[in-house]
CSV table of C-alpha atoms and ligand atoms in Angstrom, one decimal:
chain,number,residue,atom,x,y,z
A,979,MET,CA,92.2,41.7,193.3
A,980,THR,CA,92.7,43.8,190.1
A,981,THR,CA,90.1,45.9,188.6
A,982,THR,CA,90.4,44.2,185.2
A,983,GLN,CA,88.5,41.0,186.2
A,984,SER,CA,86.4,39.7,183.4
A,985,GLU,CA,83.9,36.9,183.4
A,986,LYS,CA,85.9,34.9,180.8
A,987,ASP,CA,88.8,34.6,183.3
A,988,ARG,CA,86.6,33.5,186.2
A,989,VAL,CA,87.5,30.0,187.3
A,990,VAL,CA,84.8,27.9,189.0
A,991,ILE,CA,85.9,26.1,192.1
A,992,PHE,CA,84.3,22.7,192.4
A,993,ASP,CA,85.1,21.2,195.8
A,994,THR,CA,85.1,17.5,196.2
A,995,THR,CA,86.5,17.2,199.7
A,996,LEU,CA,83.3,15.5,200.8
A,997,ARG,CA,83.3,13.0,198.0
A,998,ASP,CA,86.7,12.3,196.5
A,999,GLY,CA,88.4,13.4,199.7
A,1000,GLU,CA,86.2,11.5,202.0
A,1001,GLN,CA,86.5,8.4,199.8
A,1002,CYS,CA,90.2,8.1,200.7
A,1003,PRO,CA,91.1,5.3,203.2
A,1004,GLY,CA,90.8,6.5,206.8
A,1005,ALA,CA,89.2,9.9,206.0
A,1006,THR,CA,85.6,9.0,206.9
A,1007,MET,CA,83.6,11.9,208.3
A,1008,THR,CA,80.5,11.8,210.4
A,1009,HIS,CA,77.2,13.3,209.3
A,1010,GLU,CA,77.8,16.3,211.6
A,1011,GLU,CA,81.4,16.8,210.4
A,1012,LYS,CA,80.2,16.8,206.7
A,1013,ILE,CA,77.6,19.4,207.5
A,1014,GLU,CA,80.1,21.6,209.3
A,1015,VAL,CA,82.7,21.3,206.4
A,1016,ALA,CA,80.0,22.1,203.8
A,1017,GLU,CA,78.8,25.2,205.7
A,1018,LEU,CA,82.3,26.6,205.7
A,1019,LEU,CA,82.8,25.8,202.0
A,1020,ASP,CA,79.5,27.5,201.3
A,1021,THR,CA,80.4,30.7,203.2
A,1022,MET,CA,84.0,30.9,201.9
A,1023,GLY,CA,82.9,31.1,198.2
A,1024,VAL,CA,83.2,27.6,196.8
A,1025,ASP,CA,81.0,27.6,193.7
A,1026,ILE,CA,80.0,23.9,193.6
A,1027,ILE,CA,80.2,21.4,196.5
A,1028,GLU,CA,80.2,17.8,195.6
A,1029,ALA,CA,78.6,16.6,198.8
A,1030,GLY,CA,78.8,12.8,198.4
A,1031,PHE,CA,77.9,9.7,196.5
A,1032,PRO,CA,74.2,9.3,197.2
A,1033,ILE,CA,73.9,5.7,196.0
A,1034,ALA,CA,76.8,4.6,198.2
A,1035,SER,CA,74.7,4.4,201.4
A,1036,ASP,CA,71.7,5.9,203.2
A,1037,GLY,CA,74.2,8.0,205.2
A,1038,ASP,CA,75.7,9.5,202.1
A,1039,PHE,CA,72.2,10.2,200.7
A,1040,ALA,CA,71.2,11.9,204.0
A,1041,ALA,CA,74.3,14.0,204.0
A,1042,VAL,CA,73.9,15.2,200.4
A,1043,ASN,CA,70.3,15.9,201.1
A,1044,GLU,CA,70.9,17.9,204.3
A,1045,ILE,CA,73.8,19.9,202.7
A,1046,ALA,CA,71.6,20.7,199.7
A,1047,LYS,CA,68.9,22.0,202.1
A,1048,ARG,CA,71.3,24.3,204.0
A,1049,ALA,CA,73.5,25.7,201.2
A,1050,LYS,CA,73.0,29.4,200.7
A,1051,ASN,CA,75.4,30.2,197.9
A,1052,ALA,CA,77.0,27.1,196.4
A,1053,VAL,CA,75.5,24.7,194.0
A,1054,ILE,CA,75.3,21.2,195.6
A,1055,CYS,CA,75.9,18.1,193.5
A,1056,GLY,CA,76.1,14.4,194.0
A,1057,LEU,CA,78.1,11.9,192.1
A,1058,SER,CA,76.6,9.2,190.0
A,1059,ARG,CA,78.4,6.6,188.0
A,1060,ALA,CA,77.7,5.7,184.4
A,1061,SER,CA,76.7,2.1,184.1
A,1062,PHE,CA,79.6,1.1,181.9
A,1063,LYS,CA,82.8,0.6,183.8
A,1064,ASP,CA,85.1,-0.9,181.3
A,1065,ILE,CA,85.7,1.8,178.8
A,1066,ASP,CA,88.1,-0.1,176.6
A,1067,ARG,CA,85.9,-3.1,176.1
A,1068,CYS,CA,82.7,-1.1,175.6
A,1069,ALA,CA,84.5,1.4,173.3
A,1070,GLU,CA,81.8,1.6,170.6
A,1071,ALA,CA,79.0,1.1,173.0
A,1072,ILE,CA,79.8,3.9,175.3
A,1073,LYS,CA,79.1,6.8,173.0
A,1074,PRO,CA,75.3,6.2,172.8
A,1075,ALA,CA,75.5,5.0,176.5
A,1076,ALA,CA,77.0,8.3,177.6
A,1077,ARG,CA,74.3,10.1,175.6
A,1078,THR,CA,71.6,8.1,177.3
A,1079,GLN,CA,72.9,8.8,180.8
A,1080,VAL,CA,73.3,12.5,180.1
A,1081,THR,CA,69.8,12.7,178.7
A,1082,ARG,CA,68.5,10.8,181.7
A,1083,ALA,CA,70.3,13.2,184.0
A,1084,ARG,CA,68.8,16.2,182.1
A,1085,ASN,CA,65.3,14.9,183.0
A,1086,HIS,CA,66.2,15.8,186.6
A,1087,THR,CA,68.1,19.0,186.2
A,1088,ASP,CA,69.4,21.3,183.5
A,1089,ASP,CA,72.9,21.4,185.0
A,1090,VAL,CA,74.8,18.3,184.1
A,1091,GLU,CA,78.5,17.5,184.2
A,1092,TRP,CA,79.8,14.6,182.1
A,1093,SER,CA,83.2,13.1,182.9
A,1094,ALA,CA,85.6,10.8,181.0
A,1095,GLU,CA,87.3,8.6,183.6
A,1096,ASP,CA,91.0,8.3,182.9
A,1097,GLY,CA,90.6,10.9,180.2
A,1098,THR,CA,94.3,11.6,180.0
A,1099,ARG,CA,95.0,8.1,178.8
A,1100,THR,CA,92.1,7.8,176.4
A,1101,GLU,CA,92.6,7.6,172.7
A,1102,HIS,CA,92.0,11.1,171.2
A,1103,ASP,CA,89.5,10.4,168.4
A,1104,PHE,CA,87.4,8.4,170.9
A,1105,LEU,CA,87.6,11.1,173.6
A,1106,CYS,CA,86.5,13.8,171.1
A,1107,ARG,CA,83.6,11.7,169.9
A,1108,CYS,CA,82.4,11.1,173.4
A,1109,VAL,CA,82.7,14.8,174.4
A,1110,GLU,CA,80.8,15.8,171.3
A,1111,GLY,CA,78.1,13.3,172.1
A,1112,ALA,CA,77.8,14.4,175.7
A,1113,ILE,CA,77.5,18.1,174.7
A,1114,ASN,CA,74.9,17.2,172.1
A,1115,ALA,CA,72.9,15.3,174.7
A,1116,GLY,CA,72.9,18.4,177.0
A,1117,ALA,CA,76.0,18.2,179.2
A,1118,THR,CA,76.9,21.7,180.4
A,1119,THR,CA,80.3,20.9,181.9
A,1120,ILE,CA,82.8,18.5,180.4
A,1121,ASN,CA,85.3,17.1,182.9
A,1122,ILE,CA,88.5,15.4,181.6
A,1123,PRO,CA,90.2,14.0,184.7
A,1124,ASP,CA,93.7,12.7,185.2
A,1125,THR,CA,92.3,9.8,187.3
A,1126,VAL,CA,95.6,8.1,187.9
A,1127,GLY,CA,97.8,11.2,188.3
A,1128,TYR,CA,99.9,10.3,185.3
A,1129,THR,CA,99.9,13.4,183.1
A,1130,VAL,CA,102.3,16.4,183.1
A,1131,PRO,CA,101.4,20.1,182.6
A,1132,GLU,CA,102.5,20.4,178.9
A,1133,GLU,CA,100.6,17.2,178.0
A,1134,TYR,CA,97.4,18.2,179.9
A,1135,PHE,CA,97.5,21.7,178.3
A,1136,ALA,CA,97.8,20.1,174.9
A,1137,LEU,CA,94.9,17.7,175.6
A,1138,PHE,CA,92.5,20.5,176.5
A,1139,GLU,CA,93.6,22.5,173.5
A,1140,MET,CA,93.2,19.6,171.2
A,1141,VAL,CA,89.7,18.7,172.5
A,1142,ARG,CA,88.5,22.3,172.4
A,1143,GLN,CA,89.7,22.8,168.8
A,1144,ARG,CA,88.5,19.5,167.4
A,1145,VAL,CA,85.1,19.1,169.1
A,1146,PRO,CA,82.7,21.2,166.9
A,1147,ASN,CA,80.3,22.2,169.8
A,1148,ALA,CA,83.1,22.7,172.4
A,1149,ASP,CA,82.1,26.3,173.0
A,1150,LYS,CA,78.7,25.1,174.4
A,1151,ALA,CA,80.2,23.6,177.5
A,1152,VAL,CA,82.5,24.6,180.4
A,1153,PHE,CA,85.6,22.4,180.5
A,1154,SER,CA,86.8,21.1,183.9
A,1155,VAL,CA,90.1,19.7,185.3
A,1156,HIS,CA,90.3,17.0,187.9
A,1157,CYS,CA,93.8,15.9,188.7
A,1158,HIS,CA,95.3,13.4,191.1
A,1159,ASN,CA,98.7,14.0,192.8
A,1160,ASP,CA,100.5,10.7,192.3
A,1161,LEU,CA,103.5,12.5,190.8
A,1162,GLY,CA,103.1,15.6,192.8
A,1163,MET,CA,101.8,17.6,189.8
A,1164,ALA,CA,98.0,17.9,190.5
A,1165,VAL,CA,98.1,21.6,191.1
A,1166,ALA,CA,100.5,22.3,188.2
A,1167,ASN,CA,98.4,20.2,185.8
A,1168,SER,CA,95.2,21.8,186.9
A,1169,LEU,CA,96.6,25.3,186.2
A,1170,ALA,CA,97.9,24.1,182.8
A,1171,GLY,CA,94.3,23.0,182.0
A,1172,VAL,CA,93.0,26.4,183.0
A,1173,LYS,CA,95.6,28.1,180.7
A,1174,ALA,CA,94.3,25.9,177.9
A,1175,GLY,CA,90.8,27.1,178.4
A,1176,ALA,CA,89.3,25.0,181.2
A,1177,ARG,CA,87.3,27.2,183.6
A,1178,GLN,CA,86.5,24.8,186.4
A,1179,ILE,CA,88.9,23.2,188.8
A,1180,GLU,CA,87.9,20.2,190.9
A,1181,CYS,CA,89.8,20.2,194.1
A,1182,THR,CA,89.8,19.4,197.8
A,1183,ILE,CA,90.8,21.2,201.0
A,1184,ASN,CA,94.4,20.0,202.0
A,1185,GLY,CA,94.5,18.1,198.7
A,1186,ILE,CA,92.9,15.0,200.4
A,1187,GLY,CA,91.8,12.3,198.0
A,1188,GLU,CA,92.5,8.8,196.9
A,1189,ARG,CA,96.1,7.6,197.0
A,1190,ALA,CA,98.4,10.6,196.9
A,1191,GLY,CA,95.4,12.9,196.9
A,1192,ASN,CA,93.8,15.6,194.7
A,1193,THR,CA,94.5,19.1,193.7
A,1194,ALA,CA,94.7,21.3,196.8
A,1195,LEU,CA,92.1,24.0,196.7
A,1196,GLU,CA,94.2,26.4,198.8
A,1197,GLU,CA,97.2,26.0,196.4
A,1198,VAL,CA,95.4,26.7,193.1
A,1199,VAL,CA,93.5,29.6,194.6
A,1200,MET,CA,96.7,31.3,195.9
A,1201,ALA,CA,98.7,30.5,192.8
A,1202,MET,CA,96.3,32.4,190.7
A,1203,ARG,CA,96.2,35.2,193.2
A,1204,VAL,CA,99.9,35.6,193.9
A,1205,ARG,CA,101.0,35.0,190.2
A,1206,ASN,CA,98.1,36.7,188.6
A,1207,ASP,CA,100.7,38.2,186.2
A,1208,VAL,CA,101.2,34.8,184.5
A,1209,LEU,CA,97.9,33.1,185.6
A,1210,PRO,CA,95.4,35.9,184.9
A,1211,PHE,CA,92.4,34.1,186.4
A,1212,TRP,CA,90.3,34.6,189.4
A,1213,THR,CA,87.9,32.7,191.7
A,1214,GLY,CA,85.2,33.7,194.2
A,1215,ILE,CA,87.1,32.2,197.2
A,1216,ASP,CA,87.6,34.3,200.3
A,1217,ALA,CA,91.3,33.4,200.9
A,1218,THR,CA,91.2,34.5,204.5
A,1219,SER,CA,89.1,31.4,205.2
A,1220,LEU,CA,91.7,29.0,203.8
A,1221,LEU,CA,93.5,28.2,207.1
A,1222,ARG,CA,90.3,27.7,209.0
A,1223,ALA,CA,89.0,25.3,206.2
A,1224,SER,CA,92.3,23.4,206.3
A,1225,LYS,CA,92.1,23.0,210.1
A,1226,LEU,CA,88.5,21.9,210.1
A,1227,VAL,CA,89.0,19.3,207.4
A,1228,GLY,CA,92.2,18.1,209.1
A,1229,ALA,CA,90.2,17.7,212.3
A,1230,ALA,CA,87.2,16.1,210.7
A,1231,THR,CA,89.2,13.5,208.8
A,1232,SER,CA,91.9,13.2,211.5
A,1233,PHE,CA,94.5,13.5,208.7
A,1234,PRO,CA,97.4,15.6,210.0
A,1235,ILE,CA,98.6,18.4,207.8
A,1236,GLN,CA,102.3,18.1,207.0
A,1237,TYR,CA,104.3,20.9,208.6
A,1238,ASN,CA,105.8,22.0,205.3
A,1239,LYS,CA,102.5,21.9,203.4
A,1240,ALA,CA,102.2,24.9,201.0
A,1241,ILE,CA,99.8,27.8,202.1
A,1242,VAL,CA,98.4,26.1,205.2
A,1243,GLY,CA,101.2,24.1,206.8
A,1244,ARG,CA,102.5,25.1,210.3
A,1245,ASN,CA,105.8,26.1,208.8
A,1246,ALA,CA,104.4,27.8,205.6
A,1247,PHE,CA,105.3,31.2,207.0
A,1248,ALA,CA,108.1,30.4,209.4
A,1249,HIS,CA,111.5,31.8,208.5
A,1250,GLU,CA,114.1,29.8,210.3
A,1251,SER,CA,117.3,30.7,208.5
A,1252,GLY,CA,119.2,33.6,210.0
A,1253,ILE,CA,119.7,35.4,206.6
A,1254,HIS,CA,115.9,35.1,206.0
A,1255,GLN,CA,115.0,36.4,209.5
A,1256,ASP,CA,117.3,39.3,209.0
A,1257,GLY,CA,115.8,40.1,205.7
A,1258,MET,CA,112.3,39.8,207.1
A,1259,LEU,CA,113.0,42.2,209.8
A,1260,LYS,CA,114.2,44.8,207.3
A,1261,ASN,CA,111.3,44.3,204.9
A,1262,THR,CA,108.7,41.5,205.0
A,1263,GLN,CA,108.4,41.5,201.3
A,1264,THR,CA,112.0,40.3,200.9
A,1265,TYR,CA,111.0,36.7,201.4
A,1266,GLU,CA,107.3,36.8,201.7
A,1267,ILE,CA,105.4,36.3,198.4
A,1268,MET,CA,102.1,36.6,200.3
A,1269,THR,CA,101.2,37.6,203.8
A,1270,PRO,CA,100.1,35.1,206.5
A,1271,GLU,CA,97.0,37.2,207.1
A,1272,SER,CA,96.0,36.8,203.5
A,1273,VAL,CA,95.3,33.1,204.0
A,1274,GLY,CA,93.8,33.6,207.5
A,1275,VAL,CA,96.8,33.1,209.8
A,1276,LYS,CA,96.3,34.9,213.0
A,1277,GLN,CA,98.8,35.5,215.8
A,1278,THR,CA,98.4,32.8,218.4
A,1279,SER,CA,96.7,34.7,221.2
A,1280,LEU,CA,96.2,33.9,224.8
A,1281,VAL,CA,92.5,33.5,224.8
A,1282,MET,CA,90.9,32.6,228.0
A,1283,GLY,CA,91.2,31.2,231.4
A,1284,LYS,CA,88.8,29.8,233.9
A,1285,HIS,CA,87.3,33.2,234.6
A,1286,SER,CA,86.1,33.7,231.1
A,1287,GLY,CA,82.4,33.6,230.7
A,1288,ARG,CA,80.0,32.2,228.3
A,1289,HIS,CA,79.8,35.4,226.3
A,1290,ALA,CA,83.5,35.5,225.7
A,1291,PHE,CA,83.5,31.8,224.7
A,1292,VAL,CA,80.7,32.3,222.2
A,1293,HIS,CA,82.5,35.3,220.8
A,1294,LYS,CA,85.7,33.3,220.5
A,1295,LEU,CA,83.9,30.5,218.7
A,1296,GLU,CA,82.5,33.0,216.2
A,1297,GLU,CA,85.9,34.4,215.6
A,1298,LEU,CA,87.2,30.9,214.9
A,1299,GLY,CA,84.4,30.3,212.4
A,1300,TYR,CA,82.2,27.9,214.4
A,1301,HIS,CA,78.4,28.1,214.5
A,1302,LEU,CA,77.2,25.5,217.0
A,1303,GLN,CA,73.7,24.4,217.8
A,1304,SER,CA,72.6,25.4,221.3
A,1305,ASN,CA,73.0,22.0,222.9
A,1306,GLN,CA,76.4,21.5,221.3
A,1307,LEU,CA,77.3,25.0,222.5
A,1308,GLU,CA,76.3,24.1,226.0
A,1309,ASP,CA,78.4,20.9,226.0
A,1310,ALA,CA,81.4,22.7,224.4
A,1311,PHE,CA,81.2,25.4,227.1
A,1312,MET,CA,81.1,22.9,229.9
A,1313,ARG,CA,84.1,21.1,228.4
A,1314,PHE,CA,85.9,24.4,228.1
A,1315,LYS,CA,85.3,25.1,231.8
A,1316,THR,CA,86.6,21.7,232.8
A,1317,LEU,CA,89.7,22.3,230.6
A,1318,ALA,CA,90.3,25.8,232.0
A,1319,ASP,CA,90.2,24.3,235.5
A,1320,ARG,CA,93.0,22.0,234.6
A,1321,LYS,CA,95.0,24.2,232.3
A,1322,LYS,CA,96.1,27.8,233.1
A,1323,HIS,CA,96.2,29.2,229.6
A,1324,VAL,CA,93.6,28.1,227.0
A,1325,TYR,CA,94.7,29.0,223.4
A,1326,ASP,CA,92.8,29.1,220.2
A,1327,GLU,CA,94.2,25.7,219.3
A,1328,ASP,CA,92.8,24.3,222.5
A,1329,ILE,CA,89.4,25.6,221.7
A,1330,GLU,CA,89.5,24.3,218.2
A,1331,ALA,CA,90.5,20.8,219.4
A,1332,LEU,CA,87.7,20.9,221.9
A,1333,VAL,CA,85.0,22.0,219.5
A,1334,ASP,CA,86.2,19.7,216.7
A,1335,GLU,CA,85.9,16.8,219.1
A,1336,GLU,CA,82.5,18.0,220.2
A,1337,ILE,CA,81.3,18.0,216.6
A,1338,ALA,CA,83.0,14.6,215.8
A,1339,THR,CA,81.5,12.8,218.8
A,1340,ALA,CA,78.0,14.2,218.8
A,1341,GLN,CA,76.5,11.0,217.3
A,1342,ASP,CA,78.8,8.5,219.1
A,1343,ARG,CA,77.1,5.4,220.3
A,1344,ILE,CA,80.0,4.6,222.7
A,1345,LYS,CA,81.1,7.3,225.1
A,1346,LEU,CA,83.8,7.5,227.7
A,1347,VAL,CA,82.4,8.2,231.2
A,1348,SER,CA,85.5,7.8,233.4
A,1349,LEU,CA,89.0,6.4,233.4
A,1350,SER,CA,91.6,5.9,236.0
A,1351,VAL,CA,95.0,4.3,235.3
A,1352,ILE,CA,97.8,3.0,237.5
A,1353,ALA,CA,101.1,3.4,235.7
A,1354,GLY,CA,104.7,3.7,236.6
A,1355,THR,CA,107.8,1.5,237.0
A,1356,ARG,CA,106.1,-1.2,239.0
A,1357,GLY,CA,103.8,-3.1,236.6
A,1358,PRO,CA,101.6,-4.5,235.5
A,1359,GLN,CA,99.7,-1.3,234.6
A,1360,ARG,CA,96.0,-1.3,235.3
A,1361,ALA,CA,93.1,0.7,233.9
A,1362,THR,CA,89.5,1.0,235.2
A,1363,MET,CA,87.1,2.4,232.6
A,1364,ARG,CA,83.5,3.2,232.6
A,1365,LEU,CA,81.7,3.5,229.2
A,1366,ASP,CA,78.3,4.5,228.1
A,1367,VAL,CA,77.3,2.1,225.3
A,1368,GLU,CA,74.0,3.3,223.8
A,1369,GLY,CA,72.7,4.5,227.1
A,1370,LYS,CA,73.9,1.5,229.1
A,1371,GLN,CA,76.8,2.0,231.6
A,1372,LEU,CA,79.5,-0.7,231.6
A,1373,ILE,CA,82.6,-0.9,233.8
A,1374,GLU,CA,85.8,-2.9,233.3
A,1375,GLU,CA,89.2,-3.3,234.8
A,1376,CYS,CA,92.1,-4.6,232.8
A,1377,GLU,CA,95.9,-5.0,232.9
A,1378,GLY,CA,98.2,-4.3,230.0
A,1379,ASN,CA,101.7,-4.1,228.8
A,1380,GLY,CA,101.9,-0.4,229.6
A,1381,PRO,CA,99.1,2.0,230.4
A,1382,VAL,CA,97.9,2.6,226.9
A,1383,ASP,CA,97.6,-1.2,226.3
A,1384,ALA,CA,95.6,-1.5,229.6
A,1385,VAL,CA,93.3,1.3,228.4
A,1386,PHE,CA,92.7,-0.3,225.0
A,1387,ASN,CA,92.2,-3.7,226.6
A,1388,CYS,CA,89.3,-2.2,228.7
A,1389,VAL,CA,87.6,-1.0,225.5
A,1390,LYS,CA,88.1,-4.4,223.8
A,1391,ALA,CA,86.6,-6.2,226.9
A,1392,MET,CA,83.4,-4.0,226.8
A,1393,VAL,CA,83.1,-3.6,223.0
A,1394,PRO,CA,84.5,-6.8,221.5
A,1395,HIS,CA,85.8,-6.2,217.9
A,1396,GLU,CA,88.2,-7.5,215.4
A,1397,ALA,CA,89.7,-4.2,214.3
A,1398,VAL,CA,93.4,-3.9,214.2
A,1399,LEU,CA,95.3,-0.8,215.6
A,1400,GLU,CA,97.3,0.5,212.6
A,1401,LEU,CA,98.5,3.8,214.0
A,1402,TYR,CA,98.9,5.4,217.4
A,1403,GLN,CA,100.4,9.0,217.5
A,1404,VAL,CA,100.6,11.6,220.2
A,1405,HIS,CA,101.0,15.4,219.5
A,1406,ALA,CA,101.0,18.4,221.7
A,1407,VAL,CA,98.2,20.8,220.8
A,1408,THR,CA,100.3,23.8,222.0
A,1409,GLU,CA,103.6,24.3,223.7
A,1410,GLY,CA,104.3,23.7,227.4
A,1411,THR,CA,104.2,20.7,229.7
A,1412,ASP,CA,100.5,21.4,230.6
A,1413,ALA,CA,99.6,21.4,226.9
A,1414,GLN,CA,96.7,19.1,225.8
A,1415,ALA,CA,97.8,15.9,224.2
A,1416,GLU,CA,96.2,15.1,220.9
A,1417,VAL,CA,96.2,11.4,220.1
A,1418,SER,CA,95.5,10.0,216.6
A,1419,VAL,CA,94.3,6.4,216.3
A,1420,ARG,CA,93.7,4.4,213.1
A,1421,LEU,CA,91.8,1.2,213.2
A,1422,SER,CA,91.2,-1.2,210.3
A,1423,GLU,CA,88.7,-3.9,209.9
A,1424,ASN,CA,88.1,-6.0,206.7
A,1425,GLY,CA,90.0,-3.6,204.5
A,1426,ARG,CA,88.2,-0.5,205.9
A,1427,SER,CA,90.2,1.9,207.9
A,1428,VAL,CA,89.2,4.9,210.0
A,1429,THR,CA,91.2,7.5,211.8
A,1430,SER,CA,90.1,9.5,214.8
A,1431,LYS,CA,91.6,12.0,217.3
A,1432,GLY,CA,91.1,12.7,220.9
A,1433,ALA,CA,92.4,15.7,223.0
A,1434,ASP,CA,92.9,16.0,226.7
A,1435,PRO,CA,95.5,17.3,229.1
A,1436,ASP,CA,95.9,13.6,230.2
A,1437,THR,CA,97.5,11.6,227.4
A,1438,LEU,CA,95.7,8.4,228.5
A,1439,VAL,CA,92.3,10.0,228.5
A,1440,ALA,CA,93.1,11.4,225.0
A,1441,SER,CA,94.1,7.9,223.9
A,1442,ALA,CA,90.9,6.4,225.2
A,1443,LYS,CA,88.8,9.1,223.4
A,1444,ALA,CA,90.8,8.6,220.1
A,1445,TYR,CA,90.3,4.8,220.2
A,1446,LEU,CA,86.6,5.1,221.0
A,1447,GLY,CA,86.3,7.8,218.3
A,1448,ALA,CA,87.7,5.4,215.7
A,1449,LEU,CA,85.5,2.6,216.9
A,1450,ASN,CA,82.4,4.8,216.6
A,1451,LYS,CA,83.4,5.7,213.0
A,1452,LEU,CA,84.0,2.0,212.2
A,1453,ILE,CA,80.5,1.2,213.4
A,1454,ILE,CA,79.1,4.0,211.0
A,1455,LYS,CA,81.2,2.6,208.2
A,1456,ARG,CA,80.1,-1.0,208.8
A,1457,ASN,CA,76.6,0.2,207.9
A,1458,ARG,CA,77.8,1.5,204.5
A,1459,GLY,CA,77.6,-0.5,201.3
A,1460,MET,CA,78.2,0.3,197.7
A,1461,GLY,CA,75.2,0.3,195.4
A,1462,GLU,CA,74.7,0.1,191.7
A,1463,THR,CA,73.9,2.9,189.3
A,1464,LEU,CA,71.8,6.0,190.1
A,1465,VAL,CA,71.5,9.4,188.6
A,1466,VAL,CA,70.1,11.7,191.3
A,1467,GLY,CA,71.6,14.7,192.8
A,1468,GLU,CA,69.9,17.5,194.5
A,1469,ARG,CA,70.1,20.8,192.7
A,1470,ARG,CA,72.7,19.5,190.3
A,1471,ILE,CA,73.6,16.2,188.9
A,1472,HIS,CA,77.2,15.2,188.4
A,1473,SER,CA,77.3,12.4,186.0
A,1474,THR,CA,80.7,11.0,186.1
A,1475,ASP,CA,82.8,8.0,186.6
A,1476,VAL,CA,85.8,9.5,188.4
A,1477,GLY,CA,88.0,7.5,190.7
B,2871,ZN,ZN1,89.3,11.8,191.7
């Protein structure tokens, strides 16, 4: 970075991957996955981690609580709603209401953010009065979100300028942007807000979030870094952690990252065209506005084989950014040995798939013990499966219309459920015919949907793991409910009503 950094140009990164991101359909994370993601966010320099919605369920509360205990650098906050949902109807009522909520939040902490849901479509006089009231009542951060992803950069810029000019006590609070990507402009809008004086960006890893998602953390961070000439702002993010964070969140949510995704997509630094390749060979700066290394891309390296020992494995995990508990480490090492017996070359991606699965399945109530399948041209295909269901061993043999169907029928026979299979996808983790298969499965039940992944050199075993993973997540989600109103965070309260 430049030597001219000044505090007034410092942009606070408020990460809401674990709240807004996790709230999007199918992106449910387990307790362990949330802790893992939070630890990485904490070490990579995120300023504020919105860790969840404590009132939503005991599970959310426990996650926020645990993350708050572990955080070393970041401020941890939880979301709470204001009690008044219908802003239009309660127009006159909300000003004192907002004040009451902020005052109440201030009784718990001195760090309060107030947020105007659907701020970009709110009438200006009313918005200014609410902001003034919230600051008077003690709000230290004012968030004006584009909840429905409707605004454009010029408009969002003008809105922040207007509010900051008209609200008499505007200099007493930090202004924050929170943009949704329905028209693909979340990043551009967020940066426009910063140019107009906002100094906090609410964003998520990979831009996950409701509907078309949120502002992608990796994109705003790199935009300000690469184009610091026109966006002279800076953050505390260690950019070399961006790829690792992207992969971890991709694995935890089972949301695949599009190949052409800016900054972290598989093709983000691949130059296919002959002219470009030629230019790249002569001078990498010809077509490269940033280096792959600057966002944490490493050359895929041949890592290990079956002769690699525990020490090398632990070293590799550290290099990839994992910090496992000793029992998890033991399990992961055993799974690595099993994999290395079956697969000659074990790559970084294989290790990541293996460990991510280890973290994702640590709390599973249903586990795959063994599976054998008879497949081929002469049907019907048959599967024999043994499961561990909360410590009880069950076995079942089923036929199916194809081997995958036979495998899933075994699960249905042993764990009866109404969930519908919405998606079944197979990817190869690396290249080669001995590559591990990575299967993604999405199940939905009563409007709730969950996605899970399973990896194995055997596609059918990977399919069984993915299906069971989704079923386990669905069981966790069944126990969740939505509550009423509450204003309790851990070290910070985030009093908002953001969608
Ligand atoms: Zn949102």
